[in-house]
mmCIF file with all atom_site columns, C-alpha atoms in Angstrom:
data_model
loop_
_atom_site.group_PDB
_atom_site.id
_atom_site.type_symbol
_atom_site.label_atom_id
_atom_site.label_alt_id
_atom_site.label_comp_id
_atom_site.label_asym_id
_atom_site.label_entity_id
_atom_site.label_seq_id
_atom_site.pdbx_PDB_ins_code
_atom_site.Cartn_x
_atom_site.Cartn_y
_atom_site.Cartn_z
_atom_site.occupancy
_atom_site.B_iso_or_equiv
_atom_site.pdbx_formal_charge
_atom_site.auth_seq_id
_atom_site.auth_comp_id
_atom_site.auth_asym_id
_atom_site.auth_atom_id
_atom_site.pdbx_PDB_model_num
ATOM 1   C CA . UNK G 1 1   ? -45.230 70.136 -31.778 1.00 0.00 ? 194 UNK G CA 1
ATOM 2   C CA . UNK G 1 2   ? -48.196 72.468 -31.412 1.00 0.00 ? 195 UNK G CA 1
ATOM 3   C CA . UNK G 1 3   ? -47.626 76.037 -30.269 1.00 0.00 ? 196 UNK G CA 1
ATOM 4   C CA . UNK G 1 4   ? -50.322 77.703 -28.179 1.00 0.00 ? 197 UNK G CA 1
ATOM 5   C CA . UNK G 1 5   ? -50.277 81.212 -26.766 1.00 0.00 ? 198 UNK G CA 1
ATOM 6   C CA . UNK G 1 6   ? -51.947 81.706 -23.388 1.00 0.00 ? 199 UNK G CA 1
ATOM 7   C CA . UNK G 1 7   ? -52.444 85.022 -21.666 1.00 0.00 ? 200 UNK G CA 1
ATOM 8   C CA . UNK G 1 8   ? -54.390 86.641 -18.858 1.00 0.00 ? 201 UNK G CA 1
ATOM 9   C CA . UNK G 1 9   ? -56.881 89.410 -19.735 1.00 0.00 ? 202 UNK G CA 1
ATOM 10  C CA . UNK G 1 10  ? -54.164 91.839 -18.572 1.00 0.00 ? 203 UNK G CA 1
ATOM 11  C CA . UNK G 1 11  ? -51.961 90.677 -21.442 1.00 0.00 ? 204 UNK G CA 1
ATOM 12  C CA . UNK G 1 12  ? -49.231 88.790 -19.586 1.00 0.00 ? 205 UNK G CA 1
ATOM 13  C CA . UNK G 1 13  ? -48.786 85.218 -20.693 1.00 0.00 ? 206 UNK G CA 1
ATOM 14  C CA . UNK G 1 14  ? -46.626 82.491 -22.197 1.00 0.00 ? 207 UNK G CA 1
ATOM 15  C CA . UNK G 1 15  ? -46.056 80.597 -25.430 1.00 0.00 ? 208 UNK G CA 1
ATOM 16  C CA . UNK G 1 16  ? -46.431 76.861 -24.849 1.00 0.00 ? 209 UNK G CA 1
ATOM 17  C CA . UNK G 1 17  ? -45.413 73.902 -26.990 1.00 0.00 ? 210 UNK G CA 1
ATOM 18  C CA . UNK G 1 18  ? -47.091 70.503 -26.733 1.00 0.00 ? 211 UNK G CA 1
ATOM 19  C CA . UNK G 1 19  ? -47.087 67.312 -28.811 1.00 0.00 ? 212 UNK G CA 1
ATOM 20  C CA . UNK G 1 20  ? -49.943 67.391 -31.325 1.00 0.00 ? 213 UNK G CA 1
ATOM 21  C CA . UNK G 1 21  ? -51.584 64.331 -29.749 1.00 0.00 ? 214 UNK G CA 1
ATOM 22  C CA . UNK G 1 22  ? -51.876 66.083 -26.341 1.00 0.00 ? 215 UNK G CA 1
ATOM 23  C CA . UNK G 1 23  ? -55.188 66.458 -24.517 1.00 0.00 ? 216 UNK G CA 1
ATOM 24  C CA . UNK G 1 24  ? -56.891 69.508 -23.047 1.00 0.00 ? 217 UNK G CA 1
ATOM 25  C CA . UNK G 1 25  ? -55.879 68.262 -19.604 1.00 0.00 ? 218 UNK G CA 1
ATOM 26  C CA . UNK G 1 26  ? -52.210 68.231 -20.653 1.00 0.00 ? 219 UNK G CA 1
ATOM 27  C CA . UNK G 1 27  ? -52.492 71.823 -21.839 1.00 0.00 ? 220 UNK G CA 1
ATOM 28  C CA . UNK G 1 28  ? -54.153 72.925 -18.604 1.00 0.00 ? 221 UNK G CA 1
ATOM 29  C CA . UNK G 1 29  ? -51.449 71.297 -16.464 1.00 0.00 ? 222 UNK G CA 1
ATOM 30  C CA . UNK G 1 30  ? -48.683 72.913 -18.528 1.00 0.00 ? 223 UNK G CA 1
ATOM 31  C CA . UNK G 1 31  ? -50.440 76.294 -18.334 1.00 0.00 ? 224 UNK G CA 1
ATOM 32  C CA . UNK G 1 32  ? -50.801 76.012 -14.563 1.00 0.00 ? 225 UNK G CA 1
ATOM 33  C CA . UNK G 1 33  ? -47.114 75.187 -14.165 1.00 0.00 ? 226 UNK G CA 1
ATOM 34  C CA . UNK G 1 34  ? -45.961 77.932 -16.546 1.00 0.00 ? 227 UNK G CA 1
ATOM 35  C CA . UNK G 1 35  ? -48.132 80.609 -14.965 1.00 0.00 ? 228 UNK G CA 1
ATOM 36  C CA . UNK G 1 36  ? -47.767 79.227 -11.421 1.00 0.00 ? 229 UNK G CA 1
ATOM 37  C CA . UNK G 1 37  ? -51.514 79.125 -10.889 1.00 0.00 ? 230 UNK G CA 1
ATOM 38  C CA . UNK G 1 38  ? -53.370 76.207 -9.342  1.00 0.00 ? 231 UNK G CA 1
ATOM 39  C CA . UNK G 1 39  ? -56.721 76.474 -11.117 1.00 0.00 ? 232 UNK G CA 1
ATOM 40  C CA . UNK G 1 40  ? -57.203 78.056 -14.533 1.00 0.00 ? 233 UNK G CA 1
ATOM 41  C CA . UNK G 1 41  ? -60.073 78.401 -16.973 1.00 0.00 ? 234 UNK G CA 1
ATOM 42  C CA . UNK G 1 42  ? -59.031 78.187 -20.647 1.00 0.00 ? 235 UNK G CA 1
ATOM 43  C CA . UNK G 1 43  ? -61.132 80.215 -23.088 1.00 0.00 ? 236 UNK G CA 1
ATOM 44  C CA . UNK G 1 44  ? -60.783 80.124 -26.876 1.00 0.00 ? 237 UNK G CA 1
ATOM 45  C CA . UNK G 1 45  ? -60.837 83.192 -29.115 1.00 0.00 ? 238 UNK G CA 1
ATOM 46  C CA . UNK G 1 46  ? -64.449 82.292 -29.955 1.00 0.00 ? 239 UNK G CA 1
ATOM 47  C CA . UNK G 1 47  ? -65.393 82.382 -26.276 1.00 0.00 ? 240 UNK G CA 1
ATOM 48  C CA . UNK G 1 48  ? -65.661 78.624 -25.716 1.00 0.00 ? 241 UNK G CA 1
ATOM 49  C CA . UNK G 1 49  ? -64.423 77.255 -22.385 1.00 0.00 ? 242 UNK G CA 1
ATOM 50  C CA . UNK G 1 50  ? -62.301 74.105 -22.637 1.00 0.00 ? 243 UNK G CA 1
ATOM 51  C CA . UNK G 1 51  ? -63.887 71.931 -19.957 1.00 0.00 ? 244 UNK G CA 1
ATOM 52  C CA . UNK G 1 52  ? -63.264 68.289 -20.881 1.00 0.00 ? 245 UNK G CA 1
ATOM 53  C CA . UNK G 1 53  ? -59.676 67.344 -19.972 1.00 0.00 ? 246 UNK G CA 1
ATOM 54  C CA . UNK G 1 54  ? -59.917 64.014 -21.803 1.00 0.00 ? 247 UNK G CA 1
ATOM 55  C CA . UNK G 1 55  ? -60.480 65.240 -25.356 1.00 0.00 ? 248 UNK G CA 1
ATOM 56  C CA . UNK G 1 56  ? -57.543 65.861 -27.678 1.00 0.00 ? 249 UNK G CA 1
ATOM 57  C CA . UNK G 1 57  ? -56.459 69.374 -28.592 1.00 0.00 ? 250 UNK G CA 1
ATOM 58  C CA . UNK G 1 58  ? -57.269 68.597 -32.224 1.00 0.00 ? 251 UNK G CA 1
ATOM 59  C CA . UNK G 1 59  ? -60.803 67.533 -31.296 1.00 0.00 ? 252 UNK G CA 1
ATOM 60  C CA . UNK G 1 60  ? -61.120 70.774 -29.334 1.00 0.00 ? 253 UNK G CA 1
ATOM 61  C CA . UNK G 1 61  ? -60.246 72.716 -32.495 1.00 0.00 ? 254 UNK G CA 1
ATOM 62  C CA . UNK G 1 62  ? -56.772 73.798 -31.425 1.00 0.00 ? 255 UNK G CA 1
ATOM 63  C CA . UNK G 1 63  ? -54.507 74.859 -34.288 1.00 0.00 ? 256 UNK G CA 1
ATOM 64  C CA . UNK G 1 64  ? -50.914 76.040 -34.576 1.00 0.00 ? 257 UNK G CA 1
ATOM 65  C CA . UNK G 1 65  ? -50.554 79.490 -33.038 1.00 0.00 ? 258 UNK G CA 1
ATOM 66  C CA . UNK G 1 66  ? -53.912 79.272 -31.242 1.00 0.00 ? 259 UNK G CA 1
ATOM 67  C CA . UNK G 1 67  ? -54.510 82.017 -28.675 1.00 0.00 ? 260 UNK G CA 1
ATOM 68  C CA . UNK G 1 68  ? -56.265 81.228 -25.411 1.00 0.00 ? 261 UNK G CA 1
ATOM 69  C CA . UNK G 1 69  ? -57.310 83.556 -22.616 1.00 0.00 ? 262 UNK G CA 1
ATOM 70  C CA . UNK G 1 70  ? -56.713 82.172 -19.127 1.00 0.00 ? 263 UNK G CA 1
ATOM 71  C CA . UNK G 1 71  ? -58.662 83.186 -16.049 1.00 0.00 ? 264 UNK G CA 1
ATOM 72  C CA . UNK G 1 72  ? -57.521 82.306 -12.527 1.00 0.00 ? 265 UNK G CA 1
ATOM 73  C CA . UNK G 1 73  ? -60.327 80.683 -10.572 1.00 0.00 ? 266 UNK G CA 1
ATOM 74  C CA . UNK G 1 74  ? -61.145 81.022 -6.890  1.00 0.00 ? 267 UNK G CA 1
ATOM 75  C CA . UNK G 1 75  ? -60.694 77.801 -4.955  1.00 0.00 ? 268 UNK G CA 1
ATOM 76  C CA . UNK G 1 76  ? -62.536 76.260 -2.020  1.00 0.00 ? 269 UNK G CA 1
ATOM 77  C CA . UNK G 1 77  ? -61.465 73.634 0.477   1.00 0.00 ? 270 UNK G CA 1
ATOM 78  C CA . UNK G 1 78  ? -63.389 71.027 2.455   1.00 0.00 ? 271 UNK G CA 1
ATOM 79  C CA . UNK G 1 79  ? -62.057 68.621 5.058   1.00 0.00 ? 272 UNK G CA 1
ATOM 80  C CA . UNK G 1 80  ? -62.828 65.360 6.770   1.00 0.00 ? 273 UNK G CA 1
ATOM 81  C CA . UNK G 1 81  ? -61.182 64.530 10.071  1.00 0.00 ? 274 UNK G CA 1
ATOM 82  C CA . UNK G 1 82  ? -58.195 63.115 8.212   1.00 0.00 ? 275 UNK G CA 1
ATOM 83  C CA . UNK G 1 83  ? -57.985 64.728 4.746   1.00 0.00 ? 276 UNK G CA 1
ATOM 84  C CA . UNK G 1 84  ? -58.533 67.848 2.636   1.00 0.00 ? 277 UNK G CA 1
ATOM 85  C CA . UNK G 1 85  ? -60.187 68.359 -0.755  1.00 0.00 ? 278 UNK G CA 1
ATOM 86  C CA . UNK G 1 86  ? -59.466 71.464 -2.818  1.00 0.00 ? 279 UNK G CA 1
ATOM 87  C CA . UNK G 1 87  ? -61.642 72.408 -5.785  1.00 0.00 ? 280 UNK G CA 1
ATOM 88  C CA . UNK G 1 88  ? -62.843 75.245 -7.917  1.00 0.00 ? 281 UNK G CA 1
ATOM 89  C CA . UNK G 1 89  ? -66.623 75.742 -8.317  1.00 0.00 ? 282 UNK G CA 1
ATOM 90  C CA . UNK G 1 90  ? -67.665 74.476 -11.781 1.00 0.00 ? 283 UNK G CA 1
ATOM 91  C CA . UNK G 1 91  ? -64.106 73.343 -12.372 1.00 0.00 ? 284 UNK G CA 1
ATOM 92  C CA . UNK G 1 92  ? -62.930 69.940 -13.561 1.00 0.00 ? 285 UNK G CA 1
ATOM 93  C CA . UNK G 1 93  ? -60.253 69.254 -10.999 1.00 0.00 ? 286 UNK G CA 1
ATOM 94  C CA . UNK G 1 94  ? -60.369 68.149 -7.371  1.00 0.00 ? 287 UNK G CA 1
ATOM 95  C CA . UNK G 1 95  ? -57.150 67.759 -5.411  1.00 0.00 ? 288 UNK G CA 1
ATOM 96  C CA . UNK G 1 96  ? -57.306 65.603 -2.280  1.00 0.00 ? 289 UNK G CA 1
ATOM 97  C CA . UNK G 1 97  ? -54.596 64.754 0.224   1.00 0.00 ? 290 UNK G CA 1
ATOM 98  C CA . UNK G 1 98  ? -54.238 63.222 3.666   1.00 0.00 ? 291 UNK G CA 1
ATOM 99  C CA . UNK G 1 99  ? -55.219 59.746 4.850   1.00 0.00 ? 292 UNK G CA 1
ATOM 100 C CA . UNK G 1 100 ? -56.368 57.814 1.736   1.00 0.00 ? 293 UNK G CA 1
ATOM 101 C CA . UNK G 1 101 ? -58.909 55.888 3.814   1.00 0.00 ? 294 UNK G CA 1
ATOM 102 C CA . UNK G 1 102 ? -60.272 59.162 5.158   1.00 0.00 ? 295 UNK G CA 1
ATOM 103 C CA . UNK G 1 103 ? -60.911 60.823 1.788   1.00 0.00 ? 296 UNK G CA 1
ATOM 104 C CA . UNK G 1 104 ? -57.332 61.838 0.959   1.00 0.00 ? 297 UNK G CA 1
ATOM 105 C CA . UNK G 1 105 ? -57.313 59.887 -2.309  1.00 0.00 ? 298 UNK G CA 1
ATOM 106 C CA . UNK G 1 106 ? -59.915 60.653 -4.989  1.00 0.00 ? 299 UNK G CA 1
ATOM 107 C CA . UNK G 1 107 ? -58.115 58.851 -7.833  1.00 0.00 ? 300 UNK G CA 1
ATOM 108 C CA . UNK G 1 108 ? -60.916 56.300 -8.208  1.00 0.00 ? 301 UNK G CA 1
ATOM 109 C CA . UNK G 1 109 ? -63.477 59.024 -9.008  1.00 0.00 ? 302 UNK G CA 1
ATOM 110 C CA . UNK G 1 110 ? -61.356 61.882 -10.366 1.00 0.00 ? 303 UNK G CA 1
ATOM 111 C CA . UNK G 1 111 ? -62.374 61.032 -13.929 1.00 0.00 ? 304 UNK G CA 1
ATOM 112 C CA . UNK G 1 112 ? -65.990 61.927 -13.143 1.00 0.00 ? 305 UNK G CA 1
ATOM 113 C CA . UNK G 1 113 ? -65.406 64.903 -10.822 1.00 0.00 ? 306 UNK G CA 1
ATOM 114 C CA . UNK G 1 114 ? -66.347 67.490 -13.457 1.00 0.00 ? 307 UNK G CA 1
ATOM 115 C CA . UNK G 1 115 ? -68.224 70.732 -12.859 1.00 0.00 ? 308 UNK G CA 1
ATOM 116 C CA . UNK G 1 116 ? -68.153 70.343 -9.075  1.00 0.00 ? 309 UNK G CA 1
ATOM 117 C CA . UNK G 1 117 ? -70.510 72.777 -7.365  1.00 0.00 ? 310 UNK G CA 1
ATOM 118 C CA . UNK G 1 118 ? -70.041 71.920 -3.717  1.00 0.00 ? 311 UNK G CA 1
ATOM 119 C CA . UNK G 1 119 ? -68.283 69.394 -1.476  1.00 0.00 ? 312 UNK G CA 1
ATOM 120 C CA . UNK G 1 120 ? -69.424 68.276 1.973   1.00 0.00 ? 313 UNK G CA 1
ATOM 121 C CA . UNK G 1 121 ? -67.627 65.930 4.361   1.00 0.00 ? 314 UNK G CA 1
ATOM 122 C CA . UNK G 1 122 ? -68.176 63.452 7.153   1.00 0.00 ? 315 UNK G CA 1
ATOM 123 C CA . UNK G 1 123 ? -65.296 62.452 9.418   1.00 0.00 ? 316 UNK G CA 1
ATOM 124 C CA . UNK G 1 124 ? -63.793 60.122 6.791   1.00 0.00 ? 317 UNK G CA 1
ATOM 125 C CA . UNK G 1 125 ? -65.561 60.750 3.457   1.00 0.00 ? 318 UNK G CA 1
ATOM 126 C CA . UNK G 1 126 ? -66.432 63.436 0.913   1.00 0.00 ? 319 UNK G CA 1
ATOM 127 C CA . UNK G 1 127 ? -69.548 63.959 -1.219  1.00 0.00 ? 320 UNK G CA 1
ATOM 128 C CA . UNK G 1 128 ? -69.488 66.290 -4.229  1.00 0.00 ? 321 UNK G CA 1
ATOM 129 C CA . UNK G 1 129 ? -72.531 67.803 -5.935  1.00 0.00 ? 322 UNK G CA 1
ATOM 130 C CA . UNK G 1 130 ? -71.954 68.173 -9.686  1.00 0.00 ? 323 UNK G CA 1
ATOM 131 C CA . UNK G 1 131 ? -73.467 70.760 -11.995 1.00 0.00 ? 324 UNK G CA 1
ATOM 132 C CA . UNK G 1 132 ? -76.028 68.249 -13.305 1.00 0.00 ? 325 UNK G CA 1
ATOM 133 C CA . UNK G 1 133 ? -77.307 67.582 -9.777  1.00 0.00 ? 326 UNK G CA 1
ATOM 134 C CA . UNK G 1 134 ? -75.691 64.166 -9.421  1.00 0.00 ? 327 UNK G CA 1
ATOM 135 C CA . UNK G 1 135 ? -73.407 63.176 -6.529  1.00 0.00 ? 328 UNK G CA 1
ATOM 136 C CA . UNK G 1 136 ? -69.984 61.531 -6.366  1.00 0.00 ? 329 UNK G CA 1
ATOM 137 C CA . UNK G 1 137 ? -68.587 60.304 -3.040  1.00 0.00 ? 330 UNK G CA 1
ATOM 138 C CA . UNK G 1 138 ? -65.264 58.855 -1.937  1.00 0.00 ? 331 UNK G CA 1
ATOM 139 C CA . UNK G 1 139 ? -63.440 57.913 1.246   1.00 0.00 ? 332 UNK G CA 1
ATOM 140 C CA . UNK G 1 140 ? -64.462 55.411 3.906   1.00 0.00 ? 333 UNK G CA 1
ATOM 141 C CA . UNK G 1 141 ? -67.512 53.425 2.676   1.00 0.00 ? 334 UNK G CA 1
ATOM 142 C CA . UNK G 1 142 ? -68.795 53.086 6.242   1.00 0.00 ? 335 UNK G CA 1
ATOM 143 C CA . UNK G 1 143 ? -68.790 56.867 6.634   1.00 0.00 ? 336 UNK G CA 1
ATOM 144 C CA . UNK G 1 144 ? -70.594 57.824 3.425   1.00 0.00 ? 337 UNK G CA 1
ATOM 145 C CA . UNK G 1 145 ? -67.779 57.321 0.921   1.00 0.00 ? 338 UNK G CA 1
ATOM 146 C CA . UNK G 1 146 ? -69.853 54.835 -1.080  1.00 0.00 ? 339 UNK G CA 1
ATOM 147 C CA . UNK G 1 147 ? -73.227 56.087 -2.324  1.00 0.00 ? 340 UNK G CA 1
ATOM 148 C CA . UNK G 1 148 ? -73.722 53.313 -4.908  1.00 0.00 ? 341 UNK G CA 1
ATOM 149 C CA . UNK G 1 149 ? -76.747 51.902 -3.045  1.00 0.00 ? 342 UNK G CA 1
ATOM 150 C CA . UNK G 1 150 ? -78.639 55.193 -3.531  1.00 0.00 ? 343 UNK G CA 1
ATOM 151 C CA . UNK G 1 151 ? -76.840 56.450 -6.644  1.00 0.00 ? 344 UNK G CA 1
ATOM 152 C CA . UNK G 1 152 ? -79.914 56.146 -8.863  1.00 0.00 ? 345 UNK G CA 1
ATOM 153 C CA . UNK G 1 153 ? -81.870 58.310 -6.405  1.00 0.00 ? 346 UNK G CA 1
ATOM 154 C CA . UNK G 1 154 ? -79.258 61.073 -6.275  1.00 0.00 ? 347 UNK G CA 1
ATOM 155 C CA . UNK G 1 155 ? -80.450 63.303 -9.105  1.00 0.00 ? 348 UNK G CA 1
ATOM 156 C CA . UNK G 1 156 ? -81.296 67.004 -9.027  1.00 0.00 ? 349 UNK G CA 1
ATOM 157 C CA . UNK G 1 157 ? -79.575 67.310 -5.643  1.00 0.00 ? 350 UNK G CA 1
ATOM 158 C CA . UNK G 1 158 ? -79.945 70.785 -4.153  1.00 0.00 ? 351 UNK G CA 1
ATOM 159 C CA . UNK G 1 159 ? -78.061 70.515 -0.872  1.00 0.00 ? 352 UNK G CA 1
ATOM 160 C CA . UNK G 1 160 ? -76.052 68.023 1.180   1.00 0.00 ? 353 UNK G CA 1
ATOM 161 C CA . UNK G 1 161 ? -75.465 67.980 4.914   1.00 0.00 ? 354 UNK G CA 1
ATOM 162 C CA . UNK G 1 162 ? -73.318 65.586 6.954   1.00 0.00 ? 355 UNK G CA 1
ATOM 163 C CA . UNK G 1 163 ? -73.142 64.047 10.393  1.00 0.00 ? 356 UNK G CA 1
ATOM 164 C CA . UNK G 1 164 ? -69.922 62.424 11.552  1.00 0.00 ? 357 UNK G CA 1
ATOM 165 C CA . UNK G 1 165 ? -70.556 59.263 9.518   1.00 0.00 ? 358 UNK G CA 1
ATOM 166 C CA . UNK G 1 166 ? -73.457 59.903 7.099   1.00 0.00 ? 359 UNK G CA 1
ATOM 167 C CA . UNK G 1 167 ? -74.792 62.233 4.410   1.00 0.00 ? 360 UNK G CA 1
ATOM 168 C CA . UNK G 1 168 ? -78.307 63.522 3.694   1.00 0.00 ? 361 UNK G CA 1
ATOM 169 C CA . UNK G 1 169 ? -79.217 65.161 0.375   1.00 0.00 ? 362 UNK G CA 1
ATOM 170 C CA . UNK G 1 170 ? -82.213 67.367 -0.389  1.00 0.00 ? 363 UNK G CA 1
ATOM 171 C CA . UNK G 1 171 ? -83.533 66.848 -3.913  1.00 0.00 ? 364 UNK G CA 1
ATOM 172 C CA . UNK G 1 172 ? -85.218 69.474 -6.078  1.00 0.00 ? 365 UNK G CA 1
ATOM 173 C CA . UNK G 1 173 ? -88.650 67.969 -5.315  1.00 0.00 ? 366 UNK G CA 1
ATOM 174 C CA . UNK G 1 174 ? -88.111 68.419 -1.574  1.00 0.00 ? 367 UNK G CA 1
ATOM 175 C CA . UNK G 1 175 ? -87.491 64.752 -0.776  1.00 0.00 ? 368 UNK G CA 1
ATOM 176 C CA . UNK G 1 176 ? -84.412 63.417 1.041   1.00 0.00 ? 369 UNK G CA 1
ATOM 177 C CA . UNK G 1 177 ? -81.870 60.674 0.326   1.00 0.00 ? 370 UNK G CA 1
ATOM 178 C CA . UNK G 1 178 ? -79.489 59.517 3.078   1.00 0.00 ? 371 UNK G CA 1
ATOM 179 C CA . UNK G 1 179 ? -76.516 57.142 3.075   1.00 0.00 ? 372 UNK G CA 1
ATOM 180 C CA . UNK G 1 180 ? -73.586 56.159 5.249   1.00 0.00 ? 373 UNK G CA 1
ATOM 181 C CA . UNK G 1 181 ? -73.642 54.841 8.813   1.00 0.00 ? 374 UNK G CA 1
ATOM 182 C CA . UNK G 1 182 ? -77.248 53.893 9.571   1.00 0.00 ? 375 UNK G CA 1
ATOM 183 C CA . UNK G 1 183 ? -77.012 54.728 13.282  1.00 0.00 ? 376 UNK G CA 1
ATOM 184 C CA . UNK G 1 184 ? -75.660 58.222 12.551  1.00 0.00 ? 377 UNK G CA 1
ATOM 185 C CA . UNK G 1 185 ? -78.380 59.291 10.124  1.00 0.00 ? 378 UNK G CA 1
ATOM 186 C CA . UNK G 1 186 ? -77.494 57.230 7.048   1.00 0.00 ? 379 UNK G CA 1
ATOM 187 C CA . UNK G 1 187 ? -80.943 55.610 7.070   1.00 0.00 ? 380 UNK G CA 1
ATOM 188 C CA . UNK G 1 188 ? -84.017 57.847 6.959   1.00 0.00 ? 381 UNK G CA 1
ATOM 189 C CA . UNK G 1 189 ? -86.484 55.118 5.972   1.00 0.00 ? 382 UNK G CA 1
ATOM 190 C CA . UNK G 1 190 ? -88.362 55.377 9.302   1.00 0.00 ? 383 UNK G CA 1
ATOM 191 C CA . UNK G 1 191 ? -89.331 58.983 8.519   1.00 0.00 ? 384 UNK G CA 1
ATOM 192 C CA . UNK G 1 192 ? -89.160 58.890 4.713   1.00 0.00 ? 385 UNK G CA 1
ATOM 193 C CA . UNK G 1 193 ? -92.908 59.468 4.296   1.00 0.00 ? 386 UNK G CA 1
ATOM 194 C CA . UNK G 1 194 ? -92.660 62.639 6.416   1.00 0.00 ? 387 UNK G CA 1
ATOM 195 C CA . UNK G 1 195 ? -89.732 64.077 4.456   1.00 0.00 ? 388 UNK G CA 1
ATOM 196 C CA . UNK G 1 196 ? -91.727 66.073 1.920   1.00 0.00 ? 389 UNK G CA 1
ATOM 197 C CA . UNK G 1 197 ? -91.147 69.688 0.882   1.00 0.00 ? 390 UNK G CA 1
ATOM 198 C CA . UNK G 1 198 ? -87.916 69.808 2.877   1.00 0.00 ? 391 UNK G CA 1
ATOM 199 C CA . UNK G 1 199 ? -86.410 73.298 2.866   1.00 0.00 ? 392 UNK G CA 1
ATOM 200 C CA . UNK G 1 200 ? -83.275 72.805 4.933   1.00 0.00 ? 393 UNK G CA 1
ATOM 201 C CA . UNK G 1 201 ? -81.311 70.168 6.828   1.00 0.00 ? 394 UNK G CA 1
ATOM 202 C CA . UNK G 1 202 ? -78.999 70.650 9.791   1.00 0.00 ? 395 UNK G CA 1
ATOM 203 C CA . UNK G 1 203 ? -76.873 68.038 11.517  1.00 0.00 ? 396 UNK G CA 1
ATOM 204 C CA . UNK G 1 204 ? -75.206 67.120 14.793  1.00 0.00 ? 397 UNK G CA 1
ATOM 205 C CA . UNK G 1 205 ? -72.433 64.516 14.840  1.00 0.00 ? 398 UNK G CA 1
ATOM 206 C CA . UNK G 1 206 ? -75.001 61.724 14.963  1.00 0.00 ? 399 UNK G CA 1
ATOM 207 C CA . UNK G 1 207 ? -78.402 62.975 13.756  1.00 0.00 ? 400 UNK G CA 1
ATOM 208 C CA . UNK G 1 208 ? -80.209 65.093 11.157  1.00 0.00 ? 401 UNK G CA 1
ATOM 209 C CA . UNK G 1 209 ? -83.069 67.600 11.512  1.00 0.00 ? 402 UNK G CA 1
ATOM 210 C CA . UNK G 1 210 ? -85.094 68.645 8.460   1.00 0.00 ? 403 UNK G CA 1
ATOM 211 C CA . UNK G 1 211 ? -87.229 71.781 8.324   1.00 0.00 ? 404 UNK G CA 1
ATOM 212 C CA . UNK G 1 212 ? -90.320 71.368 6.127   1.00 0.00 ? 405 UNK G CA 1
ATOM 213 C CA . UNK G 1 213 ? -92.150 74.052 4.177   1.00 0.00 ? 406 UNK G CA 1
ATOM 214 C CA . UNK G 1 214 ? -94.882 74.248 6.813   1.00 0.00 ? 407 UNK G CA 1
ATOM 215 C CA . UNK G 1 215 ? -92.301 74.987 9.526   1.00 0.00 ? 408 UNK G CA 1
ATOM 216 C CA . UNK G 1 216 ? -92.409 71.571 11.152  1.00 0.00 ? 409 UNK G CA 1
ATOM 217 C CA . UNK G 1 217 ? -89.301 69.522 11.901  1.00 0.00 ? 410 UNK G CA 1
ATOM 218 C CA . UNK G 1 218 ? -88.462 65.879 11.206  1.00 0.00 ? 411 UNK G CA 1
ATOM 219 C CA . UNK G 1 219 ? -85.438 64.224 12.823  1.00 0.00 ? 412 UNK G CA 1
ATOM 220 C CA . UNK G 1 220 ? -83.616 60.901 12.476  1.00 0.00 ? 413 UNK G CA 1
ATOM 221 C CA . UNK G 1 221 ? -80.378 59.315 13.612  1.00 0.00 ? 414 UNK G CA 1
ATOM 222 C CA . UNK G 1 222 ? -79.094 58.694 17.129  1.00 0.00 ? 415 UNK G CA 1
ATOM 223 C CA . UNK G 1 223 ? -81.739 59.745 19.704  1.00 0.00 ? 416 UNK G CA 1
ATOM 224 C CA . UNK G 1 224 ? -79.063 60.874 22.154  1.00 0.00 ? 417 UNK G CA 1
ATOM 225 C CA . UNK G 1 225 ? -77.654 63.221 19.486  1.00 0.00 ? 418 UNK G CA 1
ATOM 226 C CA . UNK G 1 226 ? -80.964 64.863 18.600  1.00 0.00 ? 419 UNK G CA 1
ATOM 227 C CA . UNK G 1 227 ? -82.405 62.186 16.310  1.00 0.00 ? 420 UNK G CA 1
ATOM 228 C CA . UNK G 1 228 ? -85.658 62.010 18.329  1.00 0.00 ? 421 UNK G CA 1
ATOM 229 C CA . UNK G 1 229 ? -87.604 65.232 18.824  1.00 0.00 ? 422 UNK G CA 1
ATOM 230 C CA . UNK G 1 230 ? -90.839 63.546 19.958  1.00 0.00 ? 423 UNK G CA 1
ATOM 231 C CA . UNK G 1 231 ? -90.537 65.076 23.443  1.00 0.00 ? 424 UNK G CA 1
ATOM 232 C CA . UNK G 1 232 ? -90.905 68.567 21.982  1.00 0.00 ? 425 UNK G CA 1
#
């Protein structure tokens, strides 16, 4: 067994014992249960943050009697129409519950939900922006829960907005990538050439509106939900 001491900056803490073959994720779960905290950051005496839950404690340099400082992290919550997703910014854990088909089960992607920066939601799907600018989605494929078709385009993502059934992402170069239900904004190909230097995107339940750097606006999606601004 490996003994590890964990404590808050205030000094209160616990002595934990784990099998030597345990992983960082095992240690974090035990620490959360012992300290009754949902999300914790583990910091070594050298100031390194243990971020990868899949590596072994030995590979992470943990030794008998190791002391770790723990910091409670602020959590955020997002919701679809049928499920919730709880996460900590830049953390390596997302907890989802509710209707599995509506985003309440993230088991398929939880192994890659590391360093989550932000989560947006349609009515039945979630999309998470990671620290490296990539995107992971889950939930109903018809409502944006499957971004595999545009996955190679989703790099350096700056912002995501959502209609009821689709997502639209602004990339660092000001272009836009959309996916999900085509009729609700998941297809921006008709206006793709106009979506340059996009600064911001807003959404109704069925359409998107993008504000460009020159102050003009480009819309797409259902015309009766604001997807056609040609009249103005």
